[in-house]
mmCIF file of C-alpha atoms in Angstrom:
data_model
loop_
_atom_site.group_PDB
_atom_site.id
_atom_site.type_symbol
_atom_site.label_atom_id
_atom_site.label_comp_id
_atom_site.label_asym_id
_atom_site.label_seq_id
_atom_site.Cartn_x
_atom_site.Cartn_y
_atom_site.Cartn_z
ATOM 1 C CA UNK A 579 38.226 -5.832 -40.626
ATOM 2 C CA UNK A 580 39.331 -2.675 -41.992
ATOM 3 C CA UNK A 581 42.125 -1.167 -39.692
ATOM 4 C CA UNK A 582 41.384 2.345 -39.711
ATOM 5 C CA UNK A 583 37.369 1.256 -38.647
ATOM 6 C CA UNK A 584 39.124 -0.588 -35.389
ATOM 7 C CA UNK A 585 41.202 2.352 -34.375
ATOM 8 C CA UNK A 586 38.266 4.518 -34.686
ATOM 9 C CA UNK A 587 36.043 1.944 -31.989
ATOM 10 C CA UNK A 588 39.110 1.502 -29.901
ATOM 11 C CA UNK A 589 39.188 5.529 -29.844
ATOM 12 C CA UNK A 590 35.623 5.605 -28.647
ATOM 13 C CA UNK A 591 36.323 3.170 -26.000
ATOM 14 C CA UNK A 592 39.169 4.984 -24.769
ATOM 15 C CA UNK A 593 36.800 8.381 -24.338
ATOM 16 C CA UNK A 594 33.607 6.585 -22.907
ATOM 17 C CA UNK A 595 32.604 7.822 -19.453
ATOM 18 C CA UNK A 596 33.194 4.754 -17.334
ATOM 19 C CA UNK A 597 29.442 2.970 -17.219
ATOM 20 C CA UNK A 598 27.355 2.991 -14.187
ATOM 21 C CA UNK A 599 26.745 -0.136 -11.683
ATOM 22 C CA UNK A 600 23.247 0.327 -12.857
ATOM 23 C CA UNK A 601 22.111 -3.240 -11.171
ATOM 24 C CA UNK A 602 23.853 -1.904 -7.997
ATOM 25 C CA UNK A 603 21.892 1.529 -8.028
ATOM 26 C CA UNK A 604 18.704 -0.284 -9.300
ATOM 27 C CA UNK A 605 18.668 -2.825 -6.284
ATOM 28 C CA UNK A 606 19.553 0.295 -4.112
ATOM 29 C CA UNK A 607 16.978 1.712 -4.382
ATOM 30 C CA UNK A 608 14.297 -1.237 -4.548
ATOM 31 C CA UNK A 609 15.604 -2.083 -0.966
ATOM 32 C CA UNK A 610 15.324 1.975 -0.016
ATOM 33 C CA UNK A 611 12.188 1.571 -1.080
ATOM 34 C CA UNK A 612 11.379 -1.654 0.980
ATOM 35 C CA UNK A 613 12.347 0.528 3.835
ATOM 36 C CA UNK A 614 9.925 3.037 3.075
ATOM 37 C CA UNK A 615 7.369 0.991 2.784
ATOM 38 C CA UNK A 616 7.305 -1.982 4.788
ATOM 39 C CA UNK A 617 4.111 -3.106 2.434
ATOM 40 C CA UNK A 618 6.809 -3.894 0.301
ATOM 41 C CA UNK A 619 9.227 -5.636 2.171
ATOM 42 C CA UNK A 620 9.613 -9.529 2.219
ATOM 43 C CA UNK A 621 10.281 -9.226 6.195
ATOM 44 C CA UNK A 622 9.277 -5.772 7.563
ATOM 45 C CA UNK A 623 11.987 -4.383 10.093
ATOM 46 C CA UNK A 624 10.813 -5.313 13.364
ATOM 47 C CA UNK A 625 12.642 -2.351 15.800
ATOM 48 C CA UNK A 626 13.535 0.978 15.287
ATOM 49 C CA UNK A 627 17.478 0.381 15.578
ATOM 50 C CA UNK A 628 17.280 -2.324 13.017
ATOM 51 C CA UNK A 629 15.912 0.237 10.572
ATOM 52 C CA UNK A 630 18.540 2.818 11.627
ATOM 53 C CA UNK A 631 21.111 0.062 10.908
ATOM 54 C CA UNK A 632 19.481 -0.570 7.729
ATOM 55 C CA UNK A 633 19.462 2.936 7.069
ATOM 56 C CA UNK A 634 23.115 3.820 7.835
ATOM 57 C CA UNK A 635 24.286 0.892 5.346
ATOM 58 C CA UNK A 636 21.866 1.708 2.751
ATOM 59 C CA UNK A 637 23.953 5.488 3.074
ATOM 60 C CA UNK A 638 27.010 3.913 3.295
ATOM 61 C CA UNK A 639 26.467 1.657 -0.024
ATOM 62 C CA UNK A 640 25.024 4.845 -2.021
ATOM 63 C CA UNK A 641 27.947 6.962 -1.098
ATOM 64 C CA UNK A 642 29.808 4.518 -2.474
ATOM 65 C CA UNK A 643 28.245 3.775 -6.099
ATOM 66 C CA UNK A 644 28.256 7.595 -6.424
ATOM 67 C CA UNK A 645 31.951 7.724 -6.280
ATOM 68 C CA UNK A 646 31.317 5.781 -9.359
ATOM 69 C CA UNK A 647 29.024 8.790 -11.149
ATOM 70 C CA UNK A 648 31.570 11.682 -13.402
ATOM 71 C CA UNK A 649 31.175 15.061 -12.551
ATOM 72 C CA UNK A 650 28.635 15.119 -9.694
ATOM 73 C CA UNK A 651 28.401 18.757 -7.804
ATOM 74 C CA UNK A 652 29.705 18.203 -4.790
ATOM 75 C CA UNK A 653 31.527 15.402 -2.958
ATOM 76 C CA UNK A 654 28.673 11.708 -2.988
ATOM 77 C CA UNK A 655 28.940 12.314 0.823
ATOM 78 C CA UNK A 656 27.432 15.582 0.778
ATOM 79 C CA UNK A 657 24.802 14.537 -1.794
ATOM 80 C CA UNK A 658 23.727 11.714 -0.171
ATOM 81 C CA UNK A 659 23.667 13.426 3.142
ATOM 82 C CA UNK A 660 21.189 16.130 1.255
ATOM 83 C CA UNK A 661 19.359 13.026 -0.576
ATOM 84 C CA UNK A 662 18.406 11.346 2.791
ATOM 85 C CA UNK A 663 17.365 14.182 4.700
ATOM 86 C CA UNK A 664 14.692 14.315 2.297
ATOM 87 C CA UNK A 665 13.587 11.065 2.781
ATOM 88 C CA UNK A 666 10.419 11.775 5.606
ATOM 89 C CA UNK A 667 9.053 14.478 3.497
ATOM 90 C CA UNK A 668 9.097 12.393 0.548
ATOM 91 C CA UNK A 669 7.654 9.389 2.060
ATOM 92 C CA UNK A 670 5.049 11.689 3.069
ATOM 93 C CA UNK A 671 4.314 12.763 -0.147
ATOM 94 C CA UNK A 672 3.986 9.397 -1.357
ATOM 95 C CA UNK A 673 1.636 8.171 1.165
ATOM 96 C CA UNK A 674 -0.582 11.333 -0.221
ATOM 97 C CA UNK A 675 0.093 9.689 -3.494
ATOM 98 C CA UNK A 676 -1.278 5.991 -2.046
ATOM 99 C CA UNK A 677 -4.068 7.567 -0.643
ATOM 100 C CA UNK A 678 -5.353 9.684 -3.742
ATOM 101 C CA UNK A 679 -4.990 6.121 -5.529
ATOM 102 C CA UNK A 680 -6.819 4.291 -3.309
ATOM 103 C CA UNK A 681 -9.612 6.772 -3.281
ATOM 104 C CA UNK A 682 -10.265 7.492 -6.620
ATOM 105 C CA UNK A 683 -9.632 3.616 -8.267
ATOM 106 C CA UNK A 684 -12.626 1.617 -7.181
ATOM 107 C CA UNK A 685 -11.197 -1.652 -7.590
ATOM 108 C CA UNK A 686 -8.565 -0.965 -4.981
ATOM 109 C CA UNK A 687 -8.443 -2.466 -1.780
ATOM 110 C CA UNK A 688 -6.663 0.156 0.507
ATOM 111 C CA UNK A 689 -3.385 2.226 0.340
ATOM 112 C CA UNK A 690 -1.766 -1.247 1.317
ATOM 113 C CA UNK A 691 -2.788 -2.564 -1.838
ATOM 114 C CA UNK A 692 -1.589 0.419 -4.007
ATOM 115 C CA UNK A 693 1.528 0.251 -2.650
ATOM 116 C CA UNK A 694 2.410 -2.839 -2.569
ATOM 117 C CA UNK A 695 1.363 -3.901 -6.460
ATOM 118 C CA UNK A 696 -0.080 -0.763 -8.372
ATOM 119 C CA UNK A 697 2.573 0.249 -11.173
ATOM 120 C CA UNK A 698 1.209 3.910 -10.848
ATOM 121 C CA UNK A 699 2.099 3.876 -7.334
ATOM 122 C CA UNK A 700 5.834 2.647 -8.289
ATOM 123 C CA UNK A 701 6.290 4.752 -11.028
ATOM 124 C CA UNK A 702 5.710 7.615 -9.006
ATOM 125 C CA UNK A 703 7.530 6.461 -5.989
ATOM 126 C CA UNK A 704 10.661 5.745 -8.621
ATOM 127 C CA UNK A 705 10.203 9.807 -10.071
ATOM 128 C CA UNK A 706 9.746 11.504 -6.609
ATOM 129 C CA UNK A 707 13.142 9.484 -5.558
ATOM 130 C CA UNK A 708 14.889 10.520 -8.966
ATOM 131 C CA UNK A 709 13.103 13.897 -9.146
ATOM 132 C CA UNK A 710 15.449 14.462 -5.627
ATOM 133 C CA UNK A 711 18.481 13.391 -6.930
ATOM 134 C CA UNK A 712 18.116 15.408 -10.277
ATOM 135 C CA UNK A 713 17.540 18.716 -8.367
ATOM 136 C CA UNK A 714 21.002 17.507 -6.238
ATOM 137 C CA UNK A 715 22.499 17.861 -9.358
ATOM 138 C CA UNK A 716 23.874 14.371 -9.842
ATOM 139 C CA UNK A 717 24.168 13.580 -13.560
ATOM 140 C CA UNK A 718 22.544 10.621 -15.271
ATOM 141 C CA UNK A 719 21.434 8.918 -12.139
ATOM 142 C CA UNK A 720 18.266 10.489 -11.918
ATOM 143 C CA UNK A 721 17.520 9.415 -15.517
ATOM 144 C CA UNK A 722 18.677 5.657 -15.023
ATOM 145 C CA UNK A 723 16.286 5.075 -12.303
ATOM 146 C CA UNK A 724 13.385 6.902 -14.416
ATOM 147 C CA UNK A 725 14.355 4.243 -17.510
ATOM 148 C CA UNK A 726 14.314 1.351 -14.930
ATOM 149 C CA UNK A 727 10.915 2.242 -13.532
ATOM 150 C CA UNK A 728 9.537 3.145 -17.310
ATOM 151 C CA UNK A 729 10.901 -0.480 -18.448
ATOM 152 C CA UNK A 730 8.766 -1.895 -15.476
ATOM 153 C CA UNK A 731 5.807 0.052 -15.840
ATOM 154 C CA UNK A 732 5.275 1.246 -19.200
ATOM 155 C CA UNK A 733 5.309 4.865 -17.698
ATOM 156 C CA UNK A 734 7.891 7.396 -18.166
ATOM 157 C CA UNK A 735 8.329 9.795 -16.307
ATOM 158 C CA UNK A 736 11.075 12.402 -16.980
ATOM 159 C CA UNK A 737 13.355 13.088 -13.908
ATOM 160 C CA UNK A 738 12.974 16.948 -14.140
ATOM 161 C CA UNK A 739 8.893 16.759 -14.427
ATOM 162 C CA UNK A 740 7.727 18.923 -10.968
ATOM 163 C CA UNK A 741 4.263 16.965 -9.689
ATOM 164 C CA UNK A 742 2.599 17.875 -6.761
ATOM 165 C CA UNK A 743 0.724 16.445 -3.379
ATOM 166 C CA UNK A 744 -1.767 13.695 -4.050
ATOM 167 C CA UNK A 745 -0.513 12.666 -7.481
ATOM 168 C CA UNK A 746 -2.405 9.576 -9.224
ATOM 169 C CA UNK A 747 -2.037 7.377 -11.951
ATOM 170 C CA UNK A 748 -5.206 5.003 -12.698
ATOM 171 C CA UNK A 749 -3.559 1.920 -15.269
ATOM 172 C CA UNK A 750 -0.795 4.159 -16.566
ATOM 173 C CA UNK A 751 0.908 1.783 -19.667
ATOM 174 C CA UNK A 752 2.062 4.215 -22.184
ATOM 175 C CA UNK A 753 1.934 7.453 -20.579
ATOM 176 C CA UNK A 754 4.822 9.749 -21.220
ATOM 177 C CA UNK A 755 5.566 13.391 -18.696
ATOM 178 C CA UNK A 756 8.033 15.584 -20.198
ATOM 179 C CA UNK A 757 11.130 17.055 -18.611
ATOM 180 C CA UNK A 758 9.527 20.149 -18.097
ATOM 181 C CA UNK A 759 5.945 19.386 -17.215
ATOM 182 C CA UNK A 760 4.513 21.204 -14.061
ATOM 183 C CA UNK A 761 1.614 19.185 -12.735
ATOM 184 C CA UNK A 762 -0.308 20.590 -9.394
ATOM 185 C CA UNK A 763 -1.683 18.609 -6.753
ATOM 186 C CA UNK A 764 -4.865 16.535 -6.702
ATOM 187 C CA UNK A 765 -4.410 16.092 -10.924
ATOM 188 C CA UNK A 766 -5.322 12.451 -11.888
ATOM 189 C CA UNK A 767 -4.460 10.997 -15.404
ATOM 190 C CA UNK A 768 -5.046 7.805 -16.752
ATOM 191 C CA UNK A 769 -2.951 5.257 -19.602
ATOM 192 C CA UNK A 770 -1.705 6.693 -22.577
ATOM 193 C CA UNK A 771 -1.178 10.276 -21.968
ATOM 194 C CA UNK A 772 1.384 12.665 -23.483
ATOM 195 C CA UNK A 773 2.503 15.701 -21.911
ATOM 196 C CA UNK A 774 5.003 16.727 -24.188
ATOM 197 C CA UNK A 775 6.610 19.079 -26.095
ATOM 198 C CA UNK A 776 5.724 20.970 -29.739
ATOM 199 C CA UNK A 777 8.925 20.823 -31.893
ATOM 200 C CA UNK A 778 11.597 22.746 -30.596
ATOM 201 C CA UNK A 779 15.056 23.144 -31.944
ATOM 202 C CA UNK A 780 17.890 21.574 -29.747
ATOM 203 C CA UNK A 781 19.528 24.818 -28.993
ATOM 204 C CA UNK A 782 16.165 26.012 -27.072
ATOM 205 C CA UNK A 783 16.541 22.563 -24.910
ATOM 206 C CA UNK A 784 16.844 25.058 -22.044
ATOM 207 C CA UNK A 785 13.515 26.417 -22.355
ATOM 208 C CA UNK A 786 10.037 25.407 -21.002
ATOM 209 C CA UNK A 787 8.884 22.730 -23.613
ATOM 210 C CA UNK A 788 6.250 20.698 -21.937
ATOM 211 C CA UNK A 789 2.315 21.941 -20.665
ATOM 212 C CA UNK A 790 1.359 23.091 -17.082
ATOM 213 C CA UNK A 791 -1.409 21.055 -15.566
ATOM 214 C CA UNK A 792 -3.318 22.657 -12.242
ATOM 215 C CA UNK A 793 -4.405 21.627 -9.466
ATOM 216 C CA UNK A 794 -7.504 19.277 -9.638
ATOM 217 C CA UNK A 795 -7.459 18.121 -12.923
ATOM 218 C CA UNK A 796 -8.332 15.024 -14.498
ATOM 219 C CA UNK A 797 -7.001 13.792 -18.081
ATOM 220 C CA UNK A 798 -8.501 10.957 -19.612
ATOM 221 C CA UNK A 799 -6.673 7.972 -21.379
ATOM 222 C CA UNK A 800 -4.991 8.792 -24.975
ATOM 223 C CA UNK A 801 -4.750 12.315 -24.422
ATOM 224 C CA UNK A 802 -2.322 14.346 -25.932
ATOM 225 C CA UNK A 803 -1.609 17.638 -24.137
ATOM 226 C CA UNK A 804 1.863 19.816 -26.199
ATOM 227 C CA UNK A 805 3.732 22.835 -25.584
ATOM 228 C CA UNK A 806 5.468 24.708 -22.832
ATOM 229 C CA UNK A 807 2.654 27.726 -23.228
ATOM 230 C CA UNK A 808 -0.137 25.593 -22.726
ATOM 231 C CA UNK A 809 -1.612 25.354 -19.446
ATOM 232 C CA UNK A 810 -5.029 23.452 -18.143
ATOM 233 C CA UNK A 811 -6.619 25.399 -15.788
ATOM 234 C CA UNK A 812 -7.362 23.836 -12.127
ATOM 235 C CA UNK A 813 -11.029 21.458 -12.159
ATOM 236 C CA UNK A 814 -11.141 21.249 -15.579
ATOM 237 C CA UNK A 815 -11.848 17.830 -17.904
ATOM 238 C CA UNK A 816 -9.572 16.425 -20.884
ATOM 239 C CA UNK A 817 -11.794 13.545 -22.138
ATOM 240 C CA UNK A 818 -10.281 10.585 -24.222
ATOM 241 C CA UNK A 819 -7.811 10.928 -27.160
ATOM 242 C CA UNK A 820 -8.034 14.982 -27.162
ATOM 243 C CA UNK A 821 -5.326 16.649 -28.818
ATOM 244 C CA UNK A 822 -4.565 19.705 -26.799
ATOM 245 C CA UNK A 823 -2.011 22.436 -27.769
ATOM 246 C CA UNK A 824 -3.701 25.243 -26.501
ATOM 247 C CA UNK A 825 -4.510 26.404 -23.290
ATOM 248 C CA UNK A 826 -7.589 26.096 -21.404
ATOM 249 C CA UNK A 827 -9.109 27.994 -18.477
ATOM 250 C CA UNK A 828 -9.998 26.411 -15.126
ATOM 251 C CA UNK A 829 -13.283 24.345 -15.034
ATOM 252 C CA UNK A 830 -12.622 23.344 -18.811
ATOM 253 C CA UNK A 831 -14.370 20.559 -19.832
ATOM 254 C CA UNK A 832 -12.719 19.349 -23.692
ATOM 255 C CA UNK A 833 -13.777 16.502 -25.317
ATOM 256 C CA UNK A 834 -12.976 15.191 -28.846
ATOM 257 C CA UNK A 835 -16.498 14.006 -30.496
ATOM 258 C CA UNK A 836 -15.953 10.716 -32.131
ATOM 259 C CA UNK A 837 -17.961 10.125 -35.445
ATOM 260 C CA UNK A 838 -18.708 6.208 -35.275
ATOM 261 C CA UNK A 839 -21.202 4.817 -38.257
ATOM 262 C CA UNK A 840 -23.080 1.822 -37.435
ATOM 263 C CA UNK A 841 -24.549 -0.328 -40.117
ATOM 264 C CA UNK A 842 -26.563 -3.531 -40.484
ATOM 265 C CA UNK A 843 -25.412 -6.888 -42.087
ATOM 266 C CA UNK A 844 -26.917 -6.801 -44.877
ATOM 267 C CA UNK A 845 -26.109 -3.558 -45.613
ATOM 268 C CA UNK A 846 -23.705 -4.035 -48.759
ATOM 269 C CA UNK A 847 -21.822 -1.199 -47.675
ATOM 270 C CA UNK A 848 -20.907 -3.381 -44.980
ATOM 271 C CA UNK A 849 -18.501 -5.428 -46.389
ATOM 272 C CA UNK A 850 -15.172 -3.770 -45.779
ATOM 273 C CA UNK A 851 -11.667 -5.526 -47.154
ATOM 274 C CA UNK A 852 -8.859 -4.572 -45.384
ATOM 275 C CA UNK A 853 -5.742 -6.171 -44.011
ATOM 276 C CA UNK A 854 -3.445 -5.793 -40.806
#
């Protein structure tokens, strides 16, 4: 192996940031989670000083692993002291979240069910935890527990994406939420949705990139919504597989007509050769 090619990986070794514990912070926060939400718990806590025990070493363990994390804001103690007093208005936001879920999917069962197994549900839950932690400050956290929960799910969810009261995802595989996407509260979108960004060169990175959705809106699987300008007005309708880079006033209603042709057997123009 050619020598200078070795010094030149040693050298990048040498200037790495240290990696983070990211098993440690991942089963963190599945078991802060589990606290949350005894639905998900193996064995629910069964008194209110076991879950303030449970509580206190939960703190104590994330203080730790954050000594781990380069360049945080302010000492972990502080953060997670900040981090945790969040936790009851958070919680409450994602019951809101369970609920809207439960309500609009007609196959559920109850919020018990949503939270326990629907990967909407978890998704969100993951984002409103990392969402926290990313206005904190703390640096690449946020966006290792969005990965984890898009590897799980199929949806991702950028840590710096604002989303409001009575969020819900119906399926979810494949949708995507930009770091700068605003969404209201009541706004329900189904799989394979993009709210993203138009091209932008890097050195604007700073700048709003990704579409405002309102309160009360509903966008159907497939469609693509660009472009920090763009904004869907509250009650309005984005039907299946739009492409959106415009905005829209409230009580919208955009569909994208498909043209599908239909023909009979023994049509000869039937007969269509193709290959996958």
């Amino acid at each position: 192996m050619h020598s200078a090619f070795v010094r030149s990986l040693a050298l990048a070794h040498q200037q790495a940031a240290a990696p983070l514990p990211a098993q440690a912070f991942c089963q963190l926060t599945e078991q802060l989670l589990q606290l949350l939400f005894p639905e998900r718990a193996a064995r629910p806590v069964g008194s209110a000083d076991a879950v303030a025990a449970l509580l206190s070493q939960l703190r104590a363990e994330f203080t730790e692993l954050l000594h781990m994390v380069a360049d945080l804001p302010k000492p972990a103690v502080d953060i997670v002291a900040a981090f945790v007093a969040q936790l009851p208005t958070l919680r409450n936001h994602l019951l809101h979240d369970a609920a809207a879920i439960a309500a609009a999917d007609p196959a559920a069962q109850g919020v018990t069910e949503v939270i326990a197994t629907y990967p909407g549900f978890y998704a969100i839950a993951l984002h409103r935890l990392s969402h926290a932690l990313y206005q904190l400050g703390v640096p690449r956290l946020p966006r290792l527990l969005s990965e984890y929960a898009h590897a799980r799910t199929g949806i991702d969810i950028h840590p710096g994406a604002r989303i409001g009261l009575s969020f819900c995802i119906d399926h979810g595989t494949g949708i995507v939420i930009g770091e700068t996407t605003v969404i209201g509260a009541h706004v329900k979108i189904f799989q394979g949705v993009t709210l993203g960004a138009l091209s932008v060169a890097k050195h604007l990175q700073g700048i709003k990139r990704h579409p405002t959705i309102e309160d009360h809106v509903v966008v159907y699987a497939g469609a693509t919504i660009l472009g920090g300008n763009t904004v869907v007005g509250s009650h309005s309708i984005i039907g299946g597989n739009v492409w959106l880079t415009e905005s829209v006033p409230s009580h919208s209603r955009v569909y994208h007509r498909a043209q599908i042709q239909v023909t009979r057997s023994e049509d000869p123009l039937a007969d269509i050769t193709f290959s996958i």
